Tab-separated table of C-alpha atoms in Angstrom:
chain	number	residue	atom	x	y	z
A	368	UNK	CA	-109.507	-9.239	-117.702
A	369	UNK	CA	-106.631	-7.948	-119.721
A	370	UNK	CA	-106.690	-4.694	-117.623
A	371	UNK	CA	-106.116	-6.906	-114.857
A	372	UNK	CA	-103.364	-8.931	-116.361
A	373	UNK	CA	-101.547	-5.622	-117.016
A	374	UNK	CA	-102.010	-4.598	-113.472
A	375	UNK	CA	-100.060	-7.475	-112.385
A	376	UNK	CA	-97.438	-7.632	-114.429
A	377	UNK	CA	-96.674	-3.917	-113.946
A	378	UNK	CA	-96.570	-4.766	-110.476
A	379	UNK	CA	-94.226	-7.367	-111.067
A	380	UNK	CA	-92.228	-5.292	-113.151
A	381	UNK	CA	-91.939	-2.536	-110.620
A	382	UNK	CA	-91.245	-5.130	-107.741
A	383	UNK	CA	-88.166	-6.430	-109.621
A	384	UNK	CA	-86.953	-3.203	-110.146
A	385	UNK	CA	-86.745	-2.560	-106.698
A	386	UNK	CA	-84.849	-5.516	-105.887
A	387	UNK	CA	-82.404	-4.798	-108.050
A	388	UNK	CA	-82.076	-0.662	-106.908
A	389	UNK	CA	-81.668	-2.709	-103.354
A	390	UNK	CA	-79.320	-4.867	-104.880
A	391	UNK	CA	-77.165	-2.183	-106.547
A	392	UNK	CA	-77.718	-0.086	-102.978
A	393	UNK	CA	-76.494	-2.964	-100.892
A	394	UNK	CA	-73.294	-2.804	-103.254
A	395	UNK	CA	-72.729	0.475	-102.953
A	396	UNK	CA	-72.895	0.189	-99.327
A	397	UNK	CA	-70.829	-2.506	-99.002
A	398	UNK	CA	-68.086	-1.060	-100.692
A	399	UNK	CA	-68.422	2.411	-98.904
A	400	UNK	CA	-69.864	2.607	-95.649
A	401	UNK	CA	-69.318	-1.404	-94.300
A	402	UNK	CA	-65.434	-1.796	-96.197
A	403	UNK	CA	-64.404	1.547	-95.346
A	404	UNK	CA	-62.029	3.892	-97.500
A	405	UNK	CA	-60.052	1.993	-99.998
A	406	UNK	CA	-56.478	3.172	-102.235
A	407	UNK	CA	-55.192	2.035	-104.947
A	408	UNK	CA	-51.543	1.345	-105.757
A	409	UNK	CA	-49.600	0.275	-109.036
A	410	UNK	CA	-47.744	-2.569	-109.212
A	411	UNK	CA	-45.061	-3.441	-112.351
A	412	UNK	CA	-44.197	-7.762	-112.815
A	413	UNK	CA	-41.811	-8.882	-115.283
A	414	UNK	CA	-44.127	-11.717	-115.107
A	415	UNK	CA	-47.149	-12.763	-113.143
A	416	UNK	CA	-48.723	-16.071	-114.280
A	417	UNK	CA	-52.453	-17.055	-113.277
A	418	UNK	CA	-52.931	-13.408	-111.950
A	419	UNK	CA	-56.106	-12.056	-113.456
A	420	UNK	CA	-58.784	-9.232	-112.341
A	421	UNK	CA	-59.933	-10.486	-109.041
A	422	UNK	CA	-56.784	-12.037	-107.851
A	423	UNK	CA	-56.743	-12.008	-103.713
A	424	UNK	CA	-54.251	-9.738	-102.285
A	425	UNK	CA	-52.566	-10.384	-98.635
A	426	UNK	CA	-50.318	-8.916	-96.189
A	427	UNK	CA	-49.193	-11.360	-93.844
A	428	UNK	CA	-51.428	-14.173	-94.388
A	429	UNK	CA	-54.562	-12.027	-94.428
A	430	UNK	CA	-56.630	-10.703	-97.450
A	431	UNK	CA	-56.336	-7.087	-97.527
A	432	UNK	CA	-57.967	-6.300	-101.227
A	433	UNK	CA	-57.653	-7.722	-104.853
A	434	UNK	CA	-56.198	-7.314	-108.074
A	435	UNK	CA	-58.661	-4.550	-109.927
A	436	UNK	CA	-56.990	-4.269	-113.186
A	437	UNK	CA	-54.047	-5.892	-115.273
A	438	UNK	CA	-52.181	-4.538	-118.455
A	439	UNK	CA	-50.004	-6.806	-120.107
A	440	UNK	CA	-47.592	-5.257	-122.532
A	441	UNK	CA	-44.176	-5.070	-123.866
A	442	UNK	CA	-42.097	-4.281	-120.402
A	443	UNK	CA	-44.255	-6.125	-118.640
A	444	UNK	CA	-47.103	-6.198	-116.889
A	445	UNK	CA	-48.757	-3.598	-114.830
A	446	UNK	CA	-51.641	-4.664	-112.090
A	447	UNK	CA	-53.653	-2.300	-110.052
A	448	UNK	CA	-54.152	-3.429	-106.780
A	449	UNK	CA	-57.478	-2.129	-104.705
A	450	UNK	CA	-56.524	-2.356	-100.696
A	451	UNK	CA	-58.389	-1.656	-97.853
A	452	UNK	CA	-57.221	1.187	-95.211
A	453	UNK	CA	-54.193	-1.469	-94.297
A	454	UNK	CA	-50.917	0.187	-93.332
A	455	UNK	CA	-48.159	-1.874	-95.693
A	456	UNK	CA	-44.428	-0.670	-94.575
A	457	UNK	CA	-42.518	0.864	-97.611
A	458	UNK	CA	-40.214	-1.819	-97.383
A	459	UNK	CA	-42.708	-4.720	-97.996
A	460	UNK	CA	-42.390	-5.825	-101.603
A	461	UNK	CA	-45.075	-7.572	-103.796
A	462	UNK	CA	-44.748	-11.368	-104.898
A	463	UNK	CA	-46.905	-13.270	-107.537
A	464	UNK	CA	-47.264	-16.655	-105.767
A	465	UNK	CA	-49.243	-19.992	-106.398
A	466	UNK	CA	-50.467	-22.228	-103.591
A	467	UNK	CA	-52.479	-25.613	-103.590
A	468	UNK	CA	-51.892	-28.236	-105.808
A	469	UNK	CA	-54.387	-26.588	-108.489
A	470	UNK	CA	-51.429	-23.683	-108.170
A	471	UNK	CA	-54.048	-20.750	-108.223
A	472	UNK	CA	-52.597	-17.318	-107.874
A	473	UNK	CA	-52.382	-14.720	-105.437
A	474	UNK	CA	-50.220	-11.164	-105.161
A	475	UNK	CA	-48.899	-11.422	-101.315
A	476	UNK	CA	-47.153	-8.235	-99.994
A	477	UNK	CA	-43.835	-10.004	-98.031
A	478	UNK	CA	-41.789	-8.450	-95.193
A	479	UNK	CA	-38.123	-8.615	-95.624
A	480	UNK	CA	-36.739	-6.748	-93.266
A	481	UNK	CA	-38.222	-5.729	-89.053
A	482	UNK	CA	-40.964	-3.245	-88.699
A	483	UNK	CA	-39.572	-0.385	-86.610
A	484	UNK	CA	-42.254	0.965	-84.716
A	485	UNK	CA	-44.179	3.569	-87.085
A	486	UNK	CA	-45.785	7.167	-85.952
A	487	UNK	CA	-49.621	6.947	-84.803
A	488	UNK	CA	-51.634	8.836	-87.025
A	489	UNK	CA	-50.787	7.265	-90.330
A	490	UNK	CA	-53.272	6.748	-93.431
A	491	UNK	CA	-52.493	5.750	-96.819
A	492	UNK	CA	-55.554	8.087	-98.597
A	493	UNK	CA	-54.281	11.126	-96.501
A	494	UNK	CA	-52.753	13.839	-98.207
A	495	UNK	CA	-49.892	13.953	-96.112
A	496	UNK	CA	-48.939	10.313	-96.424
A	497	UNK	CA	-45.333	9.831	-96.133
A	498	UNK	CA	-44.284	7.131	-98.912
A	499	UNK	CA	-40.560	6.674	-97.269
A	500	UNK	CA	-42.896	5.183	-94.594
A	501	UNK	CA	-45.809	3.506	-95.656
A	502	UNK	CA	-47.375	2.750	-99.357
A	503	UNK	CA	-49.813	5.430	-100.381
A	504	UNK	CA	-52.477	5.702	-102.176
A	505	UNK	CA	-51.810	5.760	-106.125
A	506	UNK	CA	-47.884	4.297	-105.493
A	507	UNK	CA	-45.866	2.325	-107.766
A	508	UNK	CA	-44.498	-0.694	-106.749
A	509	UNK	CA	-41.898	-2.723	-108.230
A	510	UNK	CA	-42.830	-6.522	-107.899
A	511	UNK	CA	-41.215	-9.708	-108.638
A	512	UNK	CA	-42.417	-13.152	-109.242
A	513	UNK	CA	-42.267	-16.345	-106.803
A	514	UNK	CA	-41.681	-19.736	-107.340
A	515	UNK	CA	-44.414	-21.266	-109.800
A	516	UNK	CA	-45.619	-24.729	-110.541
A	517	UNK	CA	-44.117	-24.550	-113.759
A	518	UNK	CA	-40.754	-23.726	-112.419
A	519	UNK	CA	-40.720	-26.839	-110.607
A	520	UNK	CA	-41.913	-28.566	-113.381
A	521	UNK	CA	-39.509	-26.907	-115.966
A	522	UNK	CA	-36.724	-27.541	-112.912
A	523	UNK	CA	-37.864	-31.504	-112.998
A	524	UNK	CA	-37.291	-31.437	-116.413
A	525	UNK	CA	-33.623	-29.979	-116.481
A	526	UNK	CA	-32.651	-32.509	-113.424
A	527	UNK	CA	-33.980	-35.568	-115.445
A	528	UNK	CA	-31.989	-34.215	-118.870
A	529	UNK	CA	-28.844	-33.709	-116.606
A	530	UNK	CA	-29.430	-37.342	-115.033
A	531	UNK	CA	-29.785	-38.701	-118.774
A	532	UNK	CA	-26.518	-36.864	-119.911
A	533	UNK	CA	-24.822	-37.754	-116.807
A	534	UNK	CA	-25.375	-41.785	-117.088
A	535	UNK	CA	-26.805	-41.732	-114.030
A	536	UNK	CA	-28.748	-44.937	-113.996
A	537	UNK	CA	-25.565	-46.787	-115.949
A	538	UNK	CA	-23.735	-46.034	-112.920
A	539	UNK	CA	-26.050	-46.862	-110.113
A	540	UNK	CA	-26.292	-50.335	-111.934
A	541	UNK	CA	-22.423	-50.335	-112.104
A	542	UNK	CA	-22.822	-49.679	-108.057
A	543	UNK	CA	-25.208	-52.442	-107.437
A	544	UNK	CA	-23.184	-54.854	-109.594
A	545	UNK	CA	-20.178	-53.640	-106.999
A	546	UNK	CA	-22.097	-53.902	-104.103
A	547	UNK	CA	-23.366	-57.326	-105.239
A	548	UNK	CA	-20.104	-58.728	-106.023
A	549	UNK	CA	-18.807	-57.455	-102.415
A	550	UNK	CA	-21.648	-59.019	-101.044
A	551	UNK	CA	-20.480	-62.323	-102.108
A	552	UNK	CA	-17.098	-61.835	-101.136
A	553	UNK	CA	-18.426	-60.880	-97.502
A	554	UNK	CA	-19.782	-64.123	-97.525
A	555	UNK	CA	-16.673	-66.214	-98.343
A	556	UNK	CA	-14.622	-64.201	-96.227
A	557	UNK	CA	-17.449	-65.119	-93.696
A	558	UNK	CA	-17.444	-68.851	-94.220
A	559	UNK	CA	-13.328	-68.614	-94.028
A	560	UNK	CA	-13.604	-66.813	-91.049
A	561	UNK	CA	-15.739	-69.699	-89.690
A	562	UNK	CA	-13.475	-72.004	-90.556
A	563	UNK	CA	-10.465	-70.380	-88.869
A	564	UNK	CA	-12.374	-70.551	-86.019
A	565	UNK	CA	-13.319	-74.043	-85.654
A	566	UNK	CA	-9.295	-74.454	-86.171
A	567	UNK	CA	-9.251	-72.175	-83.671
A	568	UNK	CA	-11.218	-74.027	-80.921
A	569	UNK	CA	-9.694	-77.067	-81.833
A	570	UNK	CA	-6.173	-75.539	-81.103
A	571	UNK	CA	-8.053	-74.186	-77.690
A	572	UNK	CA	-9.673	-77.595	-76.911
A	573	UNK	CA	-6.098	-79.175	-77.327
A	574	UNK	CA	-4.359	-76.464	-75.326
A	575	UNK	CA	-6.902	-77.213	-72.322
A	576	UNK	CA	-6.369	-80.695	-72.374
A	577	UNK	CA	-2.909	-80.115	-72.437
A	578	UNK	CA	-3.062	-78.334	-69.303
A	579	UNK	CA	-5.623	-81.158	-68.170
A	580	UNK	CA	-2.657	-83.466	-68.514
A	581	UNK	CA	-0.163	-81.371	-66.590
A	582	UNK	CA	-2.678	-80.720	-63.963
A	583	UNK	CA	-3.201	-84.449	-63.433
A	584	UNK	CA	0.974	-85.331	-64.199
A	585	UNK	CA	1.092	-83.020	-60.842
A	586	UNK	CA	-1.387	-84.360	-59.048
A	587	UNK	CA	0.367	-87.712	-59.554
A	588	UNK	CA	4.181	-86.982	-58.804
A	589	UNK	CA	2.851	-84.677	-56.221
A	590	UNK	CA	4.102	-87.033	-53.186
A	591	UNK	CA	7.383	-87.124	-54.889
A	592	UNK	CA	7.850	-83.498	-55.151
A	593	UNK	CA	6.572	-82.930	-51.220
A	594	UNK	CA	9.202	-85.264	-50.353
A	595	UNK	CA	12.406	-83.765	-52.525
A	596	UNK	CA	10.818	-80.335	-51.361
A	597	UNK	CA	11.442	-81.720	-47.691
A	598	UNK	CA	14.084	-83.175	-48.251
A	599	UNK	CA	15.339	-79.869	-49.619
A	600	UNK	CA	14.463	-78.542	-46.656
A	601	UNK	CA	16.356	-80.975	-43.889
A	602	UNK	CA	19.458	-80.451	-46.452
A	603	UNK	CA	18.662	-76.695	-45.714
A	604	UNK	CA	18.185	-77.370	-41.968
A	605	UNK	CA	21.517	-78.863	-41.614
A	606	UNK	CA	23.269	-76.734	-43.806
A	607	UNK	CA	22.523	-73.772	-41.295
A	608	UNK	CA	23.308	-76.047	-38.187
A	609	UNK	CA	26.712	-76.594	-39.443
A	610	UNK	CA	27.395	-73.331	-40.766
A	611	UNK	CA	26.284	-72.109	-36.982
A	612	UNK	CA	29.144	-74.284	-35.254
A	613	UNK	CA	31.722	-73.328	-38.012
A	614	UNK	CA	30.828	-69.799	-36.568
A	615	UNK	CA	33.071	-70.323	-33.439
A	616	UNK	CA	35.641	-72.132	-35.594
A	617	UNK	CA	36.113	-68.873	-37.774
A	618	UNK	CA	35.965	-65.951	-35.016
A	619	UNK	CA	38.593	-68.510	-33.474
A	620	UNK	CA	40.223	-68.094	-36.394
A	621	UNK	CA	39.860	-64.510	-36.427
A	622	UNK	CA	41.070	-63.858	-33.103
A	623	UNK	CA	44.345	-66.025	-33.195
A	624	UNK	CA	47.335	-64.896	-34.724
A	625	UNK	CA	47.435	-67.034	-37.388
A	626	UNK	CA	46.484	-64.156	-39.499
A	627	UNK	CA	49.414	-61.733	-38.233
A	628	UNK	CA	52.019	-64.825	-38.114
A	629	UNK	CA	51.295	-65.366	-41.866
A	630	UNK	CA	51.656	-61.429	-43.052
A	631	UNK	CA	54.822	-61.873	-40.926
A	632	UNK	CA	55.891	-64.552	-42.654
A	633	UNK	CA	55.050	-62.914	-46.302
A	634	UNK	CA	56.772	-60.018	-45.071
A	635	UNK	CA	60.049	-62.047	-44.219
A	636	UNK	CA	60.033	-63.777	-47.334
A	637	UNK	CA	59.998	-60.948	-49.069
A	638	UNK	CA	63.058	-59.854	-47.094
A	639	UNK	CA	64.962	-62.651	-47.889
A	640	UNK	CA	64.389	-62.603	-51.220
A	641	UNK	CA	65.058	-59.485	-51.481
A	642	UNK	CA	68.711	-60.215	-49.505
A	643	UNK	CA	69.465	-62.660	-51.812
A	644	UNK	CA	68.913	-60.933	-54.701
A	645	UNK	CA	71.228	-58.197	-53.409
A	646	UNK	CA	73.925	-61.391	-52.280
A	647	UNK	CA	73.882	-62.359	-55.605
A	648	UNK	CA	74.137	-59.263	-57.250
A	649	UNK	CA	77.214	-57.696	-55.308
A	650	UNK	CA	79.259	-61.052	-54.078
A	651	UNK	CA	82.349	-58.921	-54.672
A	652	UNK	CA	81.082	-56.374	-52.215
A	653	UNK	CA	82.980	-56.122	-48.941
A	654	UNK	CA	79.514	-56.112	-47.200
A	655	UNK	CA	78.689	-59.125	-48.440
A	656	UNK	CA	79.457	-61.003	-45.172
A	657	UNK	CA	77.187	-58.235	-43.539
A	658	UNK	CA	74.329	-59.057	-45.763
A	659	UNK	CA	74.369	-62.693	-45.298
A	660	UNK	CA	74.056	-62.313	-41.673
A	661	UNK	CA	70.809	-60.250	-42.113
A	662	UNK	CA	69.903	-63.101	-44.374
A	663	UNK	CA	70.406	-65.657	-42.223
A	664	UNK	CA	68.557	-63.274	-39.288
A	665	UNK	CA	65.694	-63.285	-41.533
A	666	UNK	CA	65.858	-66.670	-42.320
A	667	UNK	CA	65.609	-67.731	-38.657
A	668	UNK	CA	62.376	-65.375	-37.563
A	669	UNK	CA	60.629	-66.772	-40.793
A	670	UNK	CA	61.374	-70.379	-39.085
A	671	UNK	CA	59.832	-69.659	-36.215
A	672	UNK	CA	57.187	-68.263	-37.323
A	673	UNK	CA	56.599	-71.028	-39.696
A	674	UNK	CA	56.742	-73.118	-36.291
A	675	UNK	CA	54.044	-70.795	-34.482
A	676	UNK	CA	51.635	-71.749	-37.484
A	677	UNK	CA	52.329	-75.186	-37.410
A	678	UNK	CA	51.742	-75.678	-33.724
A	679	UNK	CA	48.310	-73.213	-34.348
A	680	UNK	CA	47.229	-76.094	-37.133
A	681	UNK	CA	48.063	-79.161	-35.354
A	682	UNK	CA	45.911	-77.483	-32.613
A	683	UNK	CA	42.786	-76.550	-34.787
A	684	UNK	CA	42.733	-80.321	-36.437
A	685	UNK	CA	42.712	-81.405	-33.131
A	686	UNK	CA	39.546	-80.679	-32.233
A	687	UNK	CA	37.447	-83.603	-32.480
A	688	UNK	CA	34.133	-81.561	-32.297
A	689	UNK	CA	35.167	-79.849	-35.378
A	690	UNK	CA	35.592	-82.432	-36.990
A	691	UNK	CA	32.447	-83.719	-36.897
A	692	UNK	CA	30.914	-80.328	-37.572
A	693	UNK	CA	33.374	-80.697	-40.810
A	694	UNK	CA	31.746	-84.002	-42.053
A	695	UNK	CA	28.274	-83.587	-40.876
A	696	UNK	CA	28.575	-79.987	-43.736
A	697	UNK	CA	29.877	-82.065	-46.370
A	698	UNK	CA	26.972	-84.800	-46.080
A	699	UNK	CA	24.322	-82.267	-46.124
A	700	UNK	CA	26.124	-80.863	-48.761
A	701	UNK	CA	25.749	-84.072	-50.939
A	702	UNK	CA	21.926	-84.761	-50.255
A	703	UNK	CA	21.344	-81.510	-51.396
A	704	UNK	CA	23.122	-81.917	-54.653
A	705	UNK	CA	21.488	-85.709	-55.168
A	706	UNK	CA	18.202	-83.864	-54.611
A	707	UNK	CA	18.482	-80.783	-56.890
A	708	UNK	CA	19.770	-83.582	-59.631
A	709	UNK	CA	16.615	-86.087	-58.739
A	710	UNK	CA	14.108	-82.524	-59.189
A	711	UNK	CA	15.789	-81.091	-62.269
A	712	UNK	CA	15.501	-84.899	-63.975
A	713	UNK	CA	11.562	-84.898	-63.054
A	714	UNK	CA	11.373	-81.211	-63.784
A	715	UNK	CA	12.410	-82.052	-66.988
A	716	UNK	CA	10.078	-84.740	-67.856
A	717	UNK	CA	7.542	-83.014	-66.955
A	718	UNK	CA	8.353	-80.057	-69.353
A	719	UNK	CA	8.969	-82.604	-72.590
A	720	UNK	CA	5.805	-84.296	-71.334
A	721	UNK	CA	3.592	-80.919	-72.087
A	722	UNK	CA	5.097	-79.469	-75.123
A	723	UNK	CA	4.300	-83.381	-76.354
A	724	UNK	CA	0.702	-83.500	-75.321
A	725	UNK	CA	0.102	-79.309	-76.233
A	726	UNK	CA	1.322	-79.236	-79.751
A	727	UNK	CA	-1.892	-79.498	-81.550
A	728	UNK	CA	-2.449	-82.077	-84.841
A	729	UNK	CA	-1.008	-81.264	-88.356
A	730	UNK	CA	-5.117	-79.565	-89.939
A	731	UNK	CA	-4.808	-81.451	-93.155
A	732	UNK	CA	-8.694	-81.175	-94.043
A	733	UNK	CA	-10.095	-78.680	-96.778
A	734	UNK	CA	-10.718	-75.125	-95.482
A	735	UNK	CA	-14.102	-75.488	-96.143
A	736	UNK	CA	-14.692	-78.642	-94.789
A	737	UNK	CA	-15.233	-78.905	-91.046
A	738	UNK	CA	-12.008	-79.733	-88.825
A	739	UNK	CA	-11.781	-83.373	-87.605
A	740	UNK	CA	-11.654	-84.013	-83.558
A	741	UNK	CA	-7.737	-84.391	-82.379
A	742	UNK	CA	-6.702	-88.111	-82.555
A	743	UNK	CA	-7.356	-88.999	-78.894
A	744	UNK	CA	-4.943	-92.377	-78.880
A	745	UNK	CA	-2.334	-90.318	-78.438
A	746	UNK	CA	-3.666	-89.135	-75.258
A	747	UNK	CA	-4.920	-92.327	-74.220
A	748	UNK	CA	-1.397	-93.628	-74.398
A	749	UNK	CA	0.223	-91.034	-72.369
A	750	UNK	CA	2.829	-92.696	-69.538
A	751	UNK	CA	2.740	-91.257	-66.361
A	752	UNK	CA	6.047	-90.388	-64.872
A	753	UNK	CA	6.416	-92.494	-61.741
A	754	UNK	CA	8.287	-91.104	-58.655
A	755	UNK	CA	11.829	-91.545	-58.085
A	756	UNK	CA	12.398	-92.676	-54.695
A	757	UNK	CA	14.214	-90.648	-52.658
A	758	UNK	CA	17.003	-91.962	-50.009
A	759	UNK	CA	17.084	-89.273	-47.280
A	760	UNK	CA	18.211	-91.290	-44.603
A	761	UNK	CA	21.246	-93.355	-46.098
A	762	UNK	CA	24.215	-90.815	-45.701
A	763	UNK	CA	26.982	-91.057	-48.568
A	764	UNK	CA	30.493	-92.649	-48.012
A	765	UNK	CA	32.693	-90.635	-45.315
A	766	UNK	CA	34.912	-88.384	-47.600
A	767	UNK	CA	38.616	-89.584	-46.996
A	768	UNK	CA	39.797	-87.133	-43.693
A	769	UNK	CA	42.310	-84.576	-45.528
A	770	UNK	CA	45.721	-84.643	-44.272
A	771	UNK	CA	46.011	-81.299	-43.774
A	772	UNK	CA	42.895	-82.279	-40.603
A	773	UNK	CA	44.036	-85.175	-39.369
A	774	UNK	CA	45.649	-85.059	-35.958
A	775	UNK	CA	49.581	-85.001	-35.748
A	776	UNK	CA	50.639	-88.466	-35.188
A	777	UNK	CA	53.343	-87.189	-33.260
C-alpha cells in the first residue's frame, strides 16, 4: 500500500516536472524562434516618471519591445530598451509619455523630421549596421521626457496662484457689477426711447391729418380754383388775340418812315443846337449872318419833318380797328390782374390754414407717462374757406381814350 502511494506520487512529481521543462521550452521558443532576433539599445532620461521594467515600447503607435532594465542615479536615469528586428530611423528620438486617465507610462520612439527612403538590406543586429542611418543594436540614445499628469497638475496649480495674486475674481465681480449697472441703463434709455416715439407718432398722426385737412380744403375750393384757372386762361386767350392784331400795327410801324423822320429830326436838332451855340459864341464874327441862315435852313427841314410825323400820327389814331384792338388788350389785361389778386388771396389762406392745423400740441405730460391724444376741438372747429366768386364776364370801366389816340378834330 505505501509502495503504491509512492508510485503515484513519483509519478506526479515527474509529470509536473515536465510541465514546467514545457513551460520553460515554450518560453524559450517564444522569445527565439516565434519573436525573432531582438537588440538592445541604451537610452539616458533626465527624468522618466512611472517607467519601470516592463514598460511598453512603440514606434508609431505600435509596440515594438519593452523597457528591460532601469538605473536611476545621479545624472539621471539610464533604461535599456529590448526591441524587436524594427528598423527605427536615427533621427527618431525617445519620449517618456503617459496616456489614459490612470496616466500609465510608456517610452514611444517619435518622428520629427520625413523618412527619406532608406537602402534595402538594413538590420539593426548586423555587424555592418550603419548608426548615421538606423539605431543599432547596443546604441545610446539621448531621451527626453513628455508632458506628464503632474505637469498639468503642477501647471493648474501655478494658473490658480497667478489668478489669486492677480484679483481675478475681484475683478470679474467688478465686471458684472458694470455690466449690471449698464443693463439698467439700457433699460431706461429703452423706456425713453419709447417714449420719444409715442411723441413721435403723435407728431406723425398730426402731420397726416394736417394733410387730411389740406386735401379736403382742396377738394372744397376746387370749383373756385377751375374757374380762376379758366379764367386765367380766356385772359391768356385774349391776350394773344390782341397781341396778334397789334402785329400788323407794329410792322406798319416798322415799314413807315416814322422811324427815319424821327433820326432826321434828332439829327437836325442837334444841328441847330449846335448853330446856336456857335451864334452865340462868335456874334462879333463877320459870318455871323452866314450862320444864322444855316440856322434858320435847319430850322425849316426840322419843321417839316415835325409835320411829316404829325400827319403819320393823326393817320395811325385814325384807325378805328386799332382802336378797338387797343381797348380790347387793356381789358384782358385787367381780368388777368383781378384774377392773379383773387388766387394769391386764396393761395394764401390756404397756406396760413395748414401751418395752423400742422403745428402739433405743446407735449406737456411726464416723459414717462404716455402722451395724451391731440385736442381734436381744434380740428372740429376748422372754417372752410368759401370761394370767391369770380366776375369774368363784367368788363371794367373803358380807360379814358389818350389824347395822343384820339382822332384829330380837325
Amino acid at each position: 500500500m505505501r509502495s503504491r502511494v509512492m508510485q503515484e506520487s513519483v509519478v506526479g512529481l515527474l509529470f509536473l516536472i515536465g510541465l514546467g521543462v514545457l513551460g520553460l521550452a515554450l518560453i524559450w521558443l517564444r522569445g527565439n524562434l516565434f519573436a525573432g532576433q531582438t537588440y538592445e539599445v541604451t537610452i539616458t532620461l533626465a527624468d522618466a516618471p512611472g517607467l519601470v521594467v516592463g514598460t511598453p515600447v512603440r514606434y508609431r503607435g505600435v509596440r515594438v519591445g519593452s523597457i528591460s532594465d532601469v538605473q536611476v542615479g545621479p545624472m539621471g536615469i539610464i533604461a535599456k530598451a529590448k526591441l524587436r528586428d524594427v528598423i527605427i530611423p536615427r533621427d527618431a528620438i525617445p519620449e517618456v509619455r503617459q496616456s489614459g486617465f490612470v496616466g500609465s507610462s510608456f517610452l514611444d520612439f517619435r518622428q520629427v523630421v520625413a523618412v527619406a527612403d532608406l537602402p534595402e538590406n538594413l538590420s539593426p543586429v548586423s555587424a555592418d549596421c550603419d548608426p548615421t542611418i538606423i539605431i543599432c543594436n547596443g546604441k545610446k540614445i539621448q531621451g527626453r521626457t513628455g508632458k506628464s499628469l503632474d505637469d498639468l497638475i503642477t501647471a493648474a496649480n501655478a494658473i490658480a496662484d497667478s489668478l489669486d495674486q492677480s484679483q481675478l475674481i475681484e475683478n470679474t465681480n467688478s465686471a458684472i457689477t458694470k455690466v449690471a449697472t449698464a443693463a439698467e441703463n439700457v433699460n431706461r434709455l429703452s423706456a425713453d426711447a419709447r417714449v420719444q416715439l409715442r411723441e413721435f407718432s403723435t407728431a406723425a398722426r398730426s402731420v397726416t391729418q394736417a394733410a387730411n385737412q389740406v386735401t379736403s380744403l382742396v377738394e372744397v375750393n376746387k370749383g373756385t380754383l377751375t374757374t380762376t384757372l379758366n379764367t386765367l386762361s380766356a385772359s391768356g386767350q385774349e391776350l394773344k388775340l390782341v397781341l396778334g392784331n397789334l402785329s400788323p400795327f407794329l410792322n406798319r410801324l416798322e415799314k413807315s418812315t416814322v422811324l427815319a423822320d424821327l433820326e432826321a429830326l434828332l439829327k437836325n436838332g442837334s444841328q441847330a443846337a449846335a448853330n446856336l451855340n456857335t451864334i452865340s459864341g462868335t456874334l462879333s464874327n463877320p459870318a455871323v449872318m452866314f450862320s444864322l441862315a444855316q440856322t434858320l435852313d435847319a430850322a425849316r427841314a426840322t419843321f417839316i419833318n415835325t409835320q411829316k410825323i404829325t400827319n403819320d400820327l393823326v393817320k395811325l389814331s385814325g384807325d378805328q380797328e386799332l382802336q378797338e384792338d387797343l381797348r380790347r388788350l387793356i381789358r384782358g389785361l385787367s381780368r388777368l390782374f383781378s384774377s392773379s389778386l383773387e388766387l394769391e388771396q386764396q393761395l394764401l389762406a390756404l397756406t396760413q390754414q395748414s401751418q395752423v392745423s400742422a403745428t402739433p400740441p405743446a407735449s406737456t405730460h411726464h416723459p414717462n407717462q404716455p402722451a395724451l391724444a391731440p385736442n381734436t376741438a381744434h380740428r372740429d372747429a376748422e372754417i372752410v374757406v368759401p370761394p370767391q366768386p369770380v366776375n369774368a364776364t363784367a368788363p371794367p370801366p373803358d380807360p379814358e381814350p389818350s389824347p395822343l389816340l384820339s382822332p384829330n378834330p380837325s
